[in-house]
Short mmCIF file of N, CA and C in Angstrom, two decimals:
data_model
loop_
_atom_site.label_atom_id
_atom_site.label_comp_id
_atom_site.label_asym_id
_atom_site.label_seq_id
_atom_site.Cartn_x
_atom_site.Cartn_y
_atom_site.Cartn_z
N UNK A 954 -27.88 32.25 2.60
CA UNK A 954 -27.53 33.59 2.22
C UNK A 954 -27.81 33.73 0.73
N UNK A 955 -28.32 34.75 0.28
CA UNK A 955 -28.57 34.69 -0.86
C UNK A 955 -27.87 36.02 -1.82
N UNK A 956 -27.84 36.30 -2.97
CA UNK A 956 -26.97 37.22 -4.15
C UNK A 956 -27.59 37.89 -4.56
N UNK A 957 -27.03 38.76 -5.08
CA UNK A 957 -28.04 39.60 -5.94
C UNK A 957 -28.76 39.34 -6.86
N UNK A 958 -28.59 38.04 -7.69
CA UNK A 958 -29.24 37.33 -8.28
C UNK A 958 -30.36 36.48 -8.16
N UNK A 959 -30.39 35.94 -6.39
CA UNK A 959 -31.27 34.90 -5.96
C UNK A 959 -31.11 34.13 -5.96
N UNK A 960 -29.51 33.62 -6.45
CA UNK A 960 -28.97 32.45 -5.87
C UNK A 960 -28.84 32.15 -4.67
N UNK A 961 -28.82 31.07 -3.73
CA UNK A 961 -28.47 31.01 -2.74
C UNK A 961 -26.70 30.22 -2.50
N UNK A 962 -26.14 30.54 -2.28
CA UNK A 962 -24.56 30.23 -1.97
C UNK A 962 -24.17 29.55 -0.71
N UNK A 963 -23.94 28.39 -0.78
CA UNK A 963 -23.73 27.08 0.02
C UNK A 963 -22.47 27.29 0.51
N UNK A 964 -22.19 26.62 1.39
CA UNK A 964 -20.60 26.70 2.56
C UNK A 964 -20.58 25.54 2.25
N UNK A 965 -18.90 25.57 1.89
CA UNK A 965 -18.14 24.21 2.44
C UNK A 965 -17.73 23.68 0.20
N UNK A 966 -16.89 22.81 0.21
CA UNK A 966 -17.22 21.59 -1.13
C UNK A 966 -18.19 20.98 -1.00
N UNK A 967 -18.76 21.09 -2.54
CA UNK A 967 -19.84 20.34 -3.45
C UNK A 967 -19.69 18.82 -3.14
N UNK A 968 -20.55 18.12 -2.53
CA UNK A 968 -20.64 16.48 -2.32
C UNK A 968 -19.91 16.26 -1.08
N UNK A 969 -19.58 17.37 0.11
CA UNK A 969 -19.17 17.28 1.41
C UNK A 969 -20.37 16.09 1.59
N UNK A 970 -20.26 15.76 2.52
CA UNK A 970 -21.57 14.94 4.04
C UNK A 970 -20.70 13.25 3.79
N UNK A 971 -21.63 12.44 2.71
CA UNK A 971 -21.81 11.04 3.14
C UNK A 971 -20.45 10.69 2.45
N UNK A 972 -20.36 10.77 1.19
CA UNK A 972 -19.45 10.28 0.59
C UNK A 972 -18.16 11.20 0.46
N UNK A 973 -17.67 10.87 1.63
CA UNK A 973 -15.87 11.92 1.60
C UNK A 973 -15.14 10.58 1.11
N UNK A 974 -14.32 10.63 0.06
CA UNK A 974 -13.20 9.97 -0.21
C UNK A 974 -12.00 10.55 -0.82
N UNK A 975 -11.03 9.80 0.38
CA UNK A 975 -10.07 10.25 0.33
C UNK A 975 -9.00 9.96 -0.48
N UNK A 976 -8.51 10.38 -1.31
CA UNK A 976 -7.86 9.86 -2.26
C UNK A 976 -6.68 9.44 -1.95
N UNK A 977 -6.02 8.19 -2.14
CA UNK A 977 -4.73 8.16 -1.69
C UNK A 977 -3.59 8.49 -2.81
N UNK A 978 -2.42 8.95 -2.51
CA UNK A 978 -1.63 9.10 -3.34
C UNK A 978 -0.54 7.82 -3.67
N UNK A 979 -0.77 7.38 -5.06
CA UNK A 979 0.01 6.07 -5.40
C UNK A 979 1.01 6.13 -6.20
N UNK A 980 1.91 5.54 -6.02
CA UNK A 980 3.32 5.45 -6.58
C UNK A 980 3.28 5.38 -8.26
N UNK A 981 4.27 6.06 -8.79
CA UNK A 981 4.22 6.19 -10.21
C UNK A 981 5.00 4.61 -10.74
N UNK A 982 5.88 4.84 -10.05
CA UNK A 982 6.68 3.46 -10.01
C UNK A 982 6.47 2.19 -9.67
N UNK A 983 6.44 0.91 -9.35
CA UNK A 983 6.38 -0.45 -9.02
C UNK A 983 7.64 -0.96 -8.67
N UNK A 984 8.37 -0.22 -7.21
CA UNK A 984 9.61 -0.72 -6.72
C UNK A 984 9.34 -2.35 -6.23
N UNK A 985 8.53 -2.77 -6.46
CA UNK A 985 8.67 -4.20 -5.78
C UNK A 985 9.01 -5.05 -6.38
N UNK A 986 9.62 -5.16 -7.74
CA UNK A 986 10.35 -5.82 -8.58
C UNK A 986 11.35 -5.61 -8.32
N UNK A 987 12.44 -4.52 -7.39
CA UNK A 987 13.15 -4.68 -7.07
C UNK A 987 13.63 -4.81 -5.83
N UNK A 988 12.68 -5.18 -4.71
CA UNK A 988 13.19 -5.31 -3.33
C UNK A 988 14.00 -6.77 -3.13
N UNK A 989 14.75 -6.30 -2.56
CA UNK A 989 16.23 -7.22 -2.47
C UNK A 989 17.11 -7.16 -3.37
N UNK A 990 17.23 -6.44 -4.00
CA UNK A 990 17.82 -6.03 -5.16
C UNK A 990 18.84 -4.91 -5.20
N UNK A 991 19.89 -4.80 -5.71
CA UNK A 991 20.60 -3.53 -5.77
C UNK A 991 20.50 -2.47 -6.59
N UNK A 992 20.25 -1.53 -6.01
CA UNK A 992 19.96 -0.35 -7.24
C UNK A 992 20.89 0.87 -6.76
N UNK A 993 20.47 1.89 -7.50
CA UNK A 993 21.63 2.79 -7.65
C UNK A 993 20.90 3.65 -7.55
N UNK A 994 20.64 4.69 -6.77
CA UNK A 994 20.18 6.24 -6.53
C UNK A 994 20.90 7.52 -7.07
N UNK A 995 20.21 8.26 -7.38
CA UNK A 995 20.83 9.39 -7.51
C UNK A 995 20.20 10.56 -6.94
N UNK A 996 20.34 11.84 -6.54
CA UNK A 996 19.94 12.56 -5.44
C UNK A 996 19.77 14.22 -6.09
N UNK A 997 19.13 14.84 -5.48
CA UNK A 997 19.10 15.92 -5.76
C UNK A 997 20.47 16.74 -5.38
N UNK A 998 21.03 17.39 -6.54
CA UNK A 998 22.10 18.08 -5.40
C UNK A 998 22.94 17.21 -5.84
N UNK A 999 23.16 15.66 -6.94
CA UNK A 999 24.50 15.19 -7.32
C UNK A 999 24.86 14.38 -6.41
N UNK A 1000 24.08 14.32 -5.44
CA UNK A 1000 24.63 13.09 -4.37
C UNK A 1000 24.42 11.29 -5.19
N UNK A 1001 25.39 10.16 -5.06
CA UNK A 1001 24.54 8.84 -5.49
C UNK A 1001 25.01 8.08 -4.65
N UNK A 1002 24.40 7.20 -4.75
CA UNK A 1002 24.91 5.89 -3.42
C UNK A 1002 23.73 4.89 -4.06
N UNK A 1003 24.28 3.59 -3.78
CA UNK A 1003 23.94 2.26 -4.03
C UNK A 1003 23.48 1.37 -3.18
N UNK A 1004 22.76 0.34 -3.19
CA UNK A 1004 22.36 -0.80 -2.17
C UNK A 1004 21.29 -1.44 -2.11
N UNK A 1005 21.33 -2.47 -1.24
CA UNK A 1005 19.90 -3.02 -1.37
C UNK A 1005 18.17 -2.61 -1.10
N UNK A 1006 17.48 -3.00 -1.64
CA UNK A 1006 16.26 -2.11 -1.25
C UNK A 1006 15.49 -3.13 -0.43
N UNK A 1007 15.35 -2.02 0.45
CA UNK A 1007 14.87 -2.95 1.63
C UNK A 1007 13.10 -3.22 1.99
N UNK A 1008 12.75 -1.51 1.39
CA UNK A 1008 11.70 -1.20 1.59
C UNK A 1008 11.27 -0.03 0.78
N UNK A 1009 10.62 0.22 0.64
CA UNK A 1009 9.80 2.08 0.10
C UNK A 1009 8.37 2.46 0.40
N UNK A 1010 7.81 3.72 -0.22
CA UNK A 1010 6.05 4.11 0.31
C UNK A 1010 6.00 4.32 -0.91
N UNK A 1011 4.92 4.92 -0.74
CA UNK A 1011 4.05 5.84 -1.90
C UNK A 1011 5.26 7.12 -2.18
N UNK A 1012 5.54 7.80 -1.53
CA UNK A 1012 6.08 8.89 -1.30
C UNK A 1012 7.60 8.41 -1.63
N UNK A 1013 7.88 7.83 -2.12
CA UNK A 1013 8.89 7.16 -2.60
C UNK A 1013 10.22 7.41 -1.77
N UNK A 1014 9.75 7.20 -0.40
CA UNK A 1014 10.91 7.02 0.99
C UNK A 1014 11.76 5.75 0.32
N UNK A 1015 12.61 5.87 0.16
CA UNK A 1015 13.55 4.18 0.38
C UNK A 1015 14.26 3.70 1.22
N UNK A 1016 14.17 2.72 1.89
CA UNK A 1016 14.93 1.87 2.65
C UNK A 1016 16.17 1.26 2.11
N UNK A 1017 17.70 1.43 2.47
CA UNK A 1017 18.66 0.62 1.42
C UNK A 1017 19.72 0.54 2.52
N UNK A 1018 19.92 -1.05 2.59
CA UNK A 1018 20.63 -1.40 2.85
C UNK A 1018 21.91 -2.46 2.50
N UNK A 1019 23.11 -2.22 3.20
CA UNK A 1019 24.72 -2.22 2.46
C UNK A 1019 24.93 -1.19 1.51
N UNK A 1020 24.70 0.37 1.69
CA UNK A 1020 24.38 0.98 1.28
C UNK A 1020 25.91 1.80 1.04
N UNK A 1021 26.43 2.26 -0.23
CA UNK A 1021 27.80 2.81 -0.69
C UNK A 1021 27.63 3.77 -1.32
N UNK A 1022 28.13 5.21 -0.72
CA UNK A 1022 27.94 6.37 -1.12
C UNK A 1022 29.49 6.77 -2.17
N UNK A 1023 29.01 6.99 -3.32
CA UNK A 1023 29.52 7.45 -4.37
C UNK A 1023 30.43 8.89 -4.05
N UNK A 1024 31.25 9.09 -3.76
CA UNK A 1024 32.21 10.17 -3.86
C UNK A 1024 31.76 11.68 -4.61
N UNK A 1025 32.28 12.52 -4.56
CA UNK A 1025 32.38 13.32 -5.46
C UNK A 1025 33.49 14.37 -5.54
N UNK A 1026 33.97 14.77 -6.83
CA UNK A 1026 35.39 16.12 -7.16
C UNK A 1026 34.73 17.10 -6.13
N UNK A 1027 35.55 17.62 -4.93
CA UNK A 1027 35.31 19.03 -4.48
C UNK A 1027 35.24 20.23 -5.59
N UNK A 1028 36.01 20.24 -6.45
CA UNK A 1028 36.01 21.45 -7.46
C UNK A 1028 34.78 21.19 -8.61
N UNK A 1029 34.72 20.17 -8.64
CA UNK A 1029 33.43 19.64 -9.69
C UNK A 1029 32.09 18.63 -8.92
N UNK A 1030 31.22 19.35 -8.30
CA UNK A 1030 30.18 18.95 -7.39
C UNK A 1030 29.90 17.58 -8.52
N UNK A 1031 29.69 17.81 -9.41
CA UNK A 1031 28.62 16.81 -10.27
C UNK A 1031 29.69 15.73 -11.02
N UNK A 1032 31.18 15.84 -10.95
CA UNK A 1032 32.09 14.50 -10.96
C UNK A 1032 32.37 13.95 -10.21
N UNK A 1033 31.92 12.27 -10.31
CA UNK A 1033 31.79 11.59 -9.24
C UNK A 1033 33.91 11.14 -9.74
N UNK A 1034 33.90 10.78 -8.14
CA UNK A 1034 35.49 9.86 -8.13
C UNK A 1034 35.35 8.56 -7.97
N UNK A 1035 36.82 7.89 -7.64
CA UNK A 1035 36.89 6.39 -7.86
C UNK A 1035 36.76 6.18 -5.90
N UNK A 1036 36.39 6.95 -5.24
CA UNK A 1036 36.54 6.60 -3.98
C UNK A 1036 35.09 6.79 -3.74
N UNK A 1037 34.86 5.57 -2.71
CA UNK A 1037 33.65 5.61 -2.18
C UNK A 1037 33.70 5.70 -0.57
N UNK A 1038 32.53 5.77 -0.16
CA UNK A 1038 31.98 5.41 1.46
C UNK A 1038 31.21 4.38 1.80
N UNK A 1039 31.27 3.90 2.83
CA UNK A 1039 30.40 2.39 3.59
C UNK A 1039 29.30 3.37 4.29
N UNK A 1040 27.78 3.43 4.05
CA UNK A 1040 27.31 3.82 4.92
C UNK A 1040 26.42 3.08 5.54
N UNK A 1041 26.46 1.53 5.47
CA UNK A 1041 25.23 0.50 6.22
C UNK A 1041 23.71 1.04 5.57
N UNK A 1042 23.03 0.89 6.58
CA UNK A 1042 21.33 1.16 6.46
C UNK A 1042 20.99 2.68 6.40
N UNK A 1043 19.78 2.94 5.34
CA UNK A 1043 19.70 4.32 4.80
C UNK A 1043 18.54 4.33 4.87
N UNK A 1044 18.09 6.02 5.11
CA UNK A 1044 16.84 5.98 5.14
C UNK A 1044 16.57 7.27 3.63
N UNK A 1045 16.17 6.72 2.73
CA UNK A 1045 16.63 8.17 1.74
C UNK A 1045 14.98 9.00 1.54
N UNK A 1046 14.72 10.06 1.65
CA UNK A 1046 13.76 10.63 1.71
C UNK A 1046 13.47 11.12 0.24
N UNK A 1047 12.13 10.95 -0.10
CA UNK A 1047 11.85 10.39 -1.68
C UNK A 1047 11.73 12.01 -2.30
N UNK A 1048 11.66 13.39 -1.37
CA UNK A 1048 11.30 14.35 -2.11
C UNK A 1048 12.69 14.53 -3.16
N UNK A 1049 13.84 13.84 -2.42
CA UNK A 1049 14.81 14.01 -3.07
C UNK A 1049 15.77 13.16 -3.66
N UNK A 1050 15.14 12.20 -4.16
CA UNK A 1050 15.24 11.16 -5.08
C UNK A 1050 15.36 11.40 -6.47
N UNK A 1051 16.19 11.87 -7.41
CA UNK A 1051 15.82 12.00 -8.85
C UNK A 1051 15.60 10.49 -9.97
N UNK A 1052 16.63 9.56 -9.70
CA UNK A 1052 16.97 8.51 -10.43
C UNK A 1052 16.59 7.54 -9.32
N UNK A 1053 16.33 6.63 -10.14
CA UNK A 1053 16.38 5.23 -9.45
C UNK A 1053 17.00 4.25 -10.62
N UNK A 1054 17.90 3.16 -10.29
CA UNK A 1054 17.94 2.29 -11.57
C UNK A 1054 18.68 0.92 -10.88
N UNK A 1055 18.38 -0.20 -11.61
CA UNK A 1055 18.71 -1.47 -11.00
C UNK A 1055 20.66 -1.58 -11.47
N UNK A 1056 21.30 -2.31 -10.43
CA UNK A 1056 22.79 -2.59 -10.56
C UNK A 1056 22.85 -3.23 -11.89
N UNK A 1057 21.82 -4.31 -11.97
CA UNK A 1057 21.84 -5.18 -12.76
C UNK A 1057 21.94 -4.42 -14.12
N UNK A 1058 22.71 -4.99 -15.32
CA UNK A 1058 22.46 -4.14 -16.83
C UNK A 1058 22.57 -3.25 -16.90
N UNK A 1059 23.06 -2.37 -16.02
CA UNK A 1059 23.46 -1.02 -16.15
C UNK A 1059 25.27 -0.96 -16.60
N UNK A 1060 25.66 -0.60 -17.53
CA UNK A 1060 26.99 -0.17 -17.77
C UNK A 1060 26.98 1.26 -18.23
N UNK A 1061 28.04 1.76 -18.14
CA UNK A 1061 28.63 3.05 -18.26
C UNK A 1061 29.14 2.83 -19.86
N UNK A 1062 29.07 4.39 -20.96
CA UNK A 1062 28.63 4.63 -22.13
C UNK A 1062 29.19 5.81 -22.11
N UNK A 1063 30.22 6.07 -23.31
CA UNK A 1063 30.63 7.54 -23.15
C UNK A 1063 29.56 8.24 -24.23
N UNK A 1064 29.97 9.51 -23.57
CA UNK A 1064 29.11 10.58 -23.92
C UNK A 1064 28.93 10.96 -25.29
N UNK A 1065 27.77 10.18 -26.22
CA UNK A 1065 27.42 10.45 -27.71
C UNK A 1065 27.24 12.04 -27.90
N UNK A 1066 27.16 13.03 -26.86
CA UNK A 1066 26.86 14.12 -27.18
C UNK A 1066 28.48 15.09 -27.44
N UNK A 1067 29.30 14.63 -26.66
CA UNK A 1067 30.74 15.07 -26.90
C UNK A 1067 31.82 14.61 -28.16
N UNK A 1068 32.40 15.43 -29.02
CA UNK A 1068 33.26 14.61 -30.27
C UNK A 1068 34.24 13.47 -29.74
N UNK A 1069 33.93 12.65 -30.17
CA UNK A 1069 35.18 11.44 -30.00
C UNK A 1069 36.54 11.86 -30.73
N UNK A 1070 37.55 11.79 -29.94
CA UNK A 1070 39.07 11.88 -30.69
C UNK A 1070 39.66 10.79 -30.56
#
């Protein structure tokens, strides 16, 4: 088909036929330094829970198991409490994954942004 110009105008993407490659999508992260390991999730929405990592994808699905879901204040969605849940084996779906971080070396730090009294 050709333009008003005399171009002729091709169907389909540029370099379709022999060479289709498909690009795969690869993990930003390198969870395999921590499989078997305990880490600590945090969730979209303020949810966290803890446990071992059992497994993950590209798509940053995680597998975690002995897995302990972190509480939270009914009146304050985003304060966690001192009570937890047992939830065994997890399957956590990575669109909604915010945090990831290892048990190990992690301690709790009050808040440099609030005045100390």
């Amino acid at each position: 088909m050709a333009s008003k110009d005399g171009n002729e105008k091709t169907k389909g993407p540029q370099g379709a036929g022999d060479n289709k490659e498909k690009r795969r999508k690869e993990s930003i992260l390198d969870l395999s330094k921590y499989l078997e390991k305990s880490i600590r999730v945090k969730f979209a929405g303020g949810r966290e829970a803890a446990g071992i990592l059992k497994g993950y994808d590209p798509l940053l699905n995680l597998v975690l198991d002995n897995t302990t879901e972190y509480l939270r204040d009914p009146d304050d969605p985003y304060k966690l409490l001192d009570d937890t849940r047992a939830l065994g084996l997890v399957v956590c779906r990575g669109t909604s994954v915010v945090l990831i971080c290892p048990m190990e070396g992690m301690e709790a730090i009050p808040n440099p942004f609030i005045a100390q009294e």
